[in-house]
mmCIF file of C-alpha atoms and ligand atoms in Angstrom:
data_model
loop_
_atom_site.group_PDB
_atom_site.id
_atom_site.type_symbol
_atom_site.label_atom_id
_atom_site.label_comp_id
_atom_site.label_asym_id
_atom_site.label_seq_id
_atom_site.Cartn_x
_atom_site.Cartn_y
_atom_site.Cartn_z
ATOM 1 C CA UNK A 10 69.590 113.561 216.498
ATOM 2 C CA UNK A 11 70.876 114.371 213.001
ATOM 3 C CA UNK A 12 74.576 114.129 212.140
ATOM 4 C CA UNK A 13 76.248 114.909 208.787
ATOM 5 C CA UNK A 14 79.732 114.549 207.358
ATOM 6 C CA UNK A 15 81.406 116.740 204.754
ATOM 7 C CA UNK A 16 84.676 116.771 202.932
ATOM 8 C CA UNK A 17 86.230 119.088 200.369
ATOM 9 C CA UNK A 18 89.507 119.393 198.486
ATOM 10 C CA UNK A 19 90.835 122.124 196.317
ATOM 11 C CA UNK A 20 93.981 122.465 194.190
ATOM 12 C CA UNK A 21 96.198 125.378 195.210
ATOM 13 C CA UNK A 22 97.421 127.758 192.507
ATOM 14 C CA UNK A 23 99.423 130.967 192.465
ATOM 15 C CA UNK A 24 97.486 134.241 192.044
ATOM 16 C CA UNK A 25 94.420 133.248 194.036
ATOM 17 C CA UNK A 26 93.500 134.137 197.628
ATOM 18 C CA UNK A 27 93.117 131.304 200.092
ATOM 19 C CA UNK A 28 90.057 131.586 202.268
ATOM 20 C CA UNK A 29 89.198 129.133 205.066
ATOM 21 C CA UNK A 30 86.069 129.687 207.096
ATOM 22 C CA UNK A 31 85.769 133.026 205.337
ATOM 23 C CA UNK A 32 89.117 134.119 206.741
ATOM 24 C CA UNK A 33 91.964 135.194 204.462
ATOM 25 C CA UNK A 34 94.796 132.724 205.077
ATOM 26 C CA UNK A 35 97.108 133.383 202.122
ATOM 27 C CA UNK A 36 97.042 136.223 199.694
ATOM 28 C CA UNK A 37 99.306 134.786 197.014
ATOM 29 C CA UNK A 38 98.393 131.109 196.696
ATOM 30 C CA UNK A 39 94.801 129.941 196.888
ATOM 31 C CA UNK A 40 92.188 127.449 195.780
ATOM 32 C CA UNK A 41 91.406 126.905 192.120
ATOM 33 C CA UNK A 42 87.599 126.837 192.032
ATOM 34 C CA UNK A 43 84.426 128.054 190.440
ATOM 35 C CA UNK A 44 83.463 129.693 193.735
ATOM 36 C CA UNK A 45 85.895 131.335 196.164
ATOM 37 C CA UNK A 46 87.179 127.855 196.926
ATOM 38 C CA UNK A 47 86.706 127.901 200.654
ATOM 39 C CA UNK A 48 87.201 124.195 201.295
ATOM 40 C CA UNK A 49 86.384 124.445 205.047
ATOM 41 C CA UNK A 50 83.059 126.160 204.469
ATOM 42 C CA UNK A 51 82.197 123.753 201.609
ATOM 43 C CA UNK A 52 82.874 120.794 203.930
ATOM 44 C CA UNK A 53 80.676 122.317 206.620
ATOM 45 C CA UNK A 54 77.840 123.113 204.202
ATOM 46 C CA UNK A 55 78.001 119.549 202.822
ATOM 47 C CA UNK A 56 77.829 118.232 206.407
ATOM 48 C CA UNK A 57 74.788 120.451 207.092
ATOM 49 C CA UNK A 58 72.970 119.225 203.947
ATOM 50 C CA UNK A 59 73.956 115.672 204.791
ATOM 51 C CA UNK A 60 72.510 115.908 208.295
ATOM 52 C CA UNK A 61 69.374 117.432 206.963
ATOM 53 C CA UNK A 62 68.955 114.805 204.259
ATOM 54 C CA UNK A 63 69.163 117.547 201.586
ATOM 55 C CA UNK A 64 71.844 115.990 199.255
ATOM 56 C CA UNK A 65 75.034 117.902 198.809
ATOM 57 C CA UNK A 66 76.383 121.357 198.070
ATOM 58 C CA UNK A 67 76.336 120.718 194.328
ATOM 59 C CA UNK A 68 72.650 119.789 194.370
ATOM 60 C CA UNK A 69 71.795 123.011 196.182
ATOM 61 C CA UNK A 70 74.341 125.437 194.612
ATOM 62 C CA UNK A 71 75.295 123.951 191.164
ATOM 63 C CA UNK A 72 78.667 125.064 189.894
ATOM 64 C CA UNK A 73 77.245 125.199 186.369
ATOM 65 C CA UNK A 74 75.015 128.058 187.541
ATOM 66 C CA UNK A 75 76.643 131.411 186.729
ATOM 67 C CA UNK A 76 75.200 132.969 189.902
ATOM 68 C CA UNK A 77 77.647 130.875 191.900
ATOM 69 C CA UNK A 78 80.739 131.863 189.918
ATOM 70 C CA UNK A 79 83.218 133.392 192.389
ATOM 71 C CA UNK A 80 80.482 132.905 195.017
ATOM 72 C CA UNK A 81 81.239 134.072 198.533
ATOM 73 C CA UNK A 82 81.045 130.846 200.523
ATOM 74 C CA UNK A 83 79.923 132.744 203.663
ATOM 75 C CA UNK A 84 76.788 133.714 201.685
ATOM 76 C CA UNK A 85 76.328 130.045 200.655
ATOM 77 C CA UNK A 86 76.684 129.096 204.332
ATOM 78 C CA UNK A 87 74.016 131.543 205.414
ATOM 79 C CA UNK A 88 71.822 130.365 202.579
ATOM 80 C CA UNK A 89 72.268 126.813 203.815
ATOM 81 C CA UNK A 90 71.289 127.999 207.353
ATOM 82 C CA UNK A 91 68.090 129.451 205.888
ATOM 83 C CA UNK A 92 67.273 126.246 203.974
ATOM 84 C CA UNK A 93 67.644 124.298 207.203
ATOM 85 C CA UNK A 94 65.529 126.790 209.131
ATOM 86 C CA UNK A 95 62.727 126.270 206.613
ATOM 87 C CA UNK A 96 62.753 122.663 207.790
ATOM 88 C CA UNK A 97 62.872 123.667 211.470
ATOM 89 C CA UNK A 98 66.505 122.619 211.809
ATOM 90 C CA UNK A 99 69.561 124.497 212.971
ATOM 91 C CA UNK A 100 73.223 123.645 213.618
ATOM 92 C CA UNK A 101 74.032 122.664 217.219
ATOM 93 C CA UNK A 102 77.687 121.710 216.817
ATOM 94 C CA UNK A 103 80.497 121.688 214.256
ATOM 95 C CA UNK A 104 83.808 119.931 214.412
ATOM 96 C CA UNK A 105 86.218 120.357 211.516
ATOM 97 C CA UNK A 106 89.712 119.474 210.301
ATOM 98 C CA UNK A 107 91.750 121.526 207.892
ATOM 99 C CA UNK A 108 94.641 119.819 206.092
ATOM 100 C CA UNK A 109 97.094 122.398 204.809
ATOM 101 C CA UNK A 110 100.884 122.240 204.654
ATOM 102 C CA UNK A 111 101.507 125.997 204.737
ATOM 103 C CA UNK A 112 100.975 128.602 205.998
ATOM 104 C CA UNK A 113 100.641 127.263 209.505
ATOM 105 C CA UNK A 114 97.214 128.122 210.846
ATOM 106 C CA UNK A 115 97.956 128.126 214.612
ATOM 107 C CA UNK A 116 97.172 131.784 215.284
ATOM 108 C CA UNK A 117 94.245 131.891 212.896
ATOM 109 C CA UNK A 118 92.291 128.956 214.280
ATOM 110 C CA UNK A 119 90.434 131.091 216.887
ATOM 111 C CA UNK A 120 89.673 133.692 214.189
ATOM 112 C CA UNK A 121 88.273 131.003 211.880
ATOM 113 C CA UNK A 122 86.174 129.527 214.693
ATOM 114 C CA UNK A 123 84.722 132.888 215.519
ATOM 115 C CA UNK A 124 83.890 133.657 211.893
ATOM 116 C CA UNK A 125 82.031 130.362 211.457
ATOM 117 C CA UNK A 126 80.258 130.654 214.785
ATOM 118 C CA UNK A 127 79.046 134.096 213.794
ATOM 119 C CA UNK A 128 77.694 132.980 210.449
ATOM 120 C CA UNK A 129 75.906 130.025 212.080
ATOM 121 C CA UNK A 130 74.604 132.074 215.016
ATOM 122 C CA UNK A 131 76.445 129.858 217.479
ATOM 123 C CA UNK A 132 78.693 130.415 220.461
ATOM 124 C CA UNK A 133 82.349 129.823 219.828
ATOM 125 C CA UNK A 134 82.456 126.668 221.948
ATOM 126 C CA UNK A 135 79.913 125.047 219.594
ATOM 127 C CA UNK A 136 82.416 125.298 216.718
ATOM 128 C CA UNK A 137 85.740 123.542 216.765
ATOM 129 C CA UNK A 138 88.409 123.810 214.116
ATOM 130 C CA UNK A 139 91.572 121.671 214.057
ATOM 131 C CA UNK A 140 94.496 122.139 211.695
ATOM 132 C CA UNK A 141 97.101 119.646 210.559
ATOM 133 C CA UNK A 142 99.736 119.285 207.918
ATOM 134 C CA UNK A 143 100.093 116.093 205.913
ATOM 135 C CA UNK A 144 103.758 115.552 206.892
ATOM 136 C CA UNK A 145 104.883 116.184 203.369
ATOM 137 C CA UNK A 146 102.823 113.355 201.902
ATOM 138 C CA UNK A 147 100.416 113.439 198.947
ATOM 139 C CA UNK A 148 99.140 116.580 197.201
ATOM 140 C CA UNK A 149 98.393 118.336 200.462
ATOM 141 C CA UNK A 150 101.815 117.560 201.787
ATOM 142 C CA UNK A 151 103.460 118.901 198.669
ATOM 143 C CA UNK A 152 101.570 122.175 199.113
ATOM 144 C CA UNK A 153 99.506 121.504 195.984
ATOM 145 C CA UNK A 154 96.137 121.262 197.667
ATOM 146 C CA UNK A 155 94.037 122.083 200.714
ATOM 147 C CA UNK A 156 91.519 119.696 202.216
ATOM 148 C CA UNK A 157 88.890 120.031 204.906
ATOM 149 C CA UNK A 158 86.417 117.716 206.594
ATOM 150 C CA UNK A 159 83.593 118.448 208.955
ATOM 151 C CA UNK A 160 80.979 116.816 211.123
ATOM 152 C CA UNK A 161 77.840 118.753 211.917
ATOM 153 C CA UNK A 162 75.086 117.982 214.465
ATOM 154 C CA UNK A 163 71.665 119.496 213.867
ATOM 155 C CA UNK A 164 68.888 120.086 216.309
ATOM 156 C CA UNK A 165 65.197 120.782 215.781
ATOM 157 C CA UNK A 166 63.955 124.304 216.306
ATOM 158 C CA UNK A 167 61.072 124.059 218.695
HETATM 159 MG MG1 MG B 2 84.759 123.232 197.254
#
C-alpha cells in the first residue's frame, strides 16, 4: 500500500477568486499565487506525488515555468493522474482538511467532493473533504490565509 501526505497554504488577497477543489468559493477574496492558488488541489497533488515517490508538486510543475502561470489546478490534477498511471498507480482514497475562516464551506463540501472525485475518476465515497475554521487564531483565523492538507492512498492498476 502507498500513502502520501500533502499540505498547502496560500495568502488571501482582495481581487482574486478563491478556488478549492476546482470549485469557486469566493469571488472577491482569493489566493495570491503563481497558479490559480487552489490550496486543496495542491495538497492533494502533493499527497499523490508523495505516495508515488515522485517528489512534490514543485518538482513536477515548477512555478518558475511560464506554462504554469495562472495554471488551472484541475488540469494539474489530471496531469498528476496521468503521471501516476504511467507507473501503473491510481488513487484509491483521498481524505482532506480545509482550514478557512470565511466563507463557511458547509453547503459546498459535497460539491467540492464531487468535483475532486470526477477529476480522479473515483466514486464520491472515495473522496472525503472536511472543513474547519481556525477559531480566530493565526493567519487563517484572521482571514489572511487558506490552508489545506490531504492524505492519499494509491493502489496498483492490475
Ligand atoms: Mg499552492
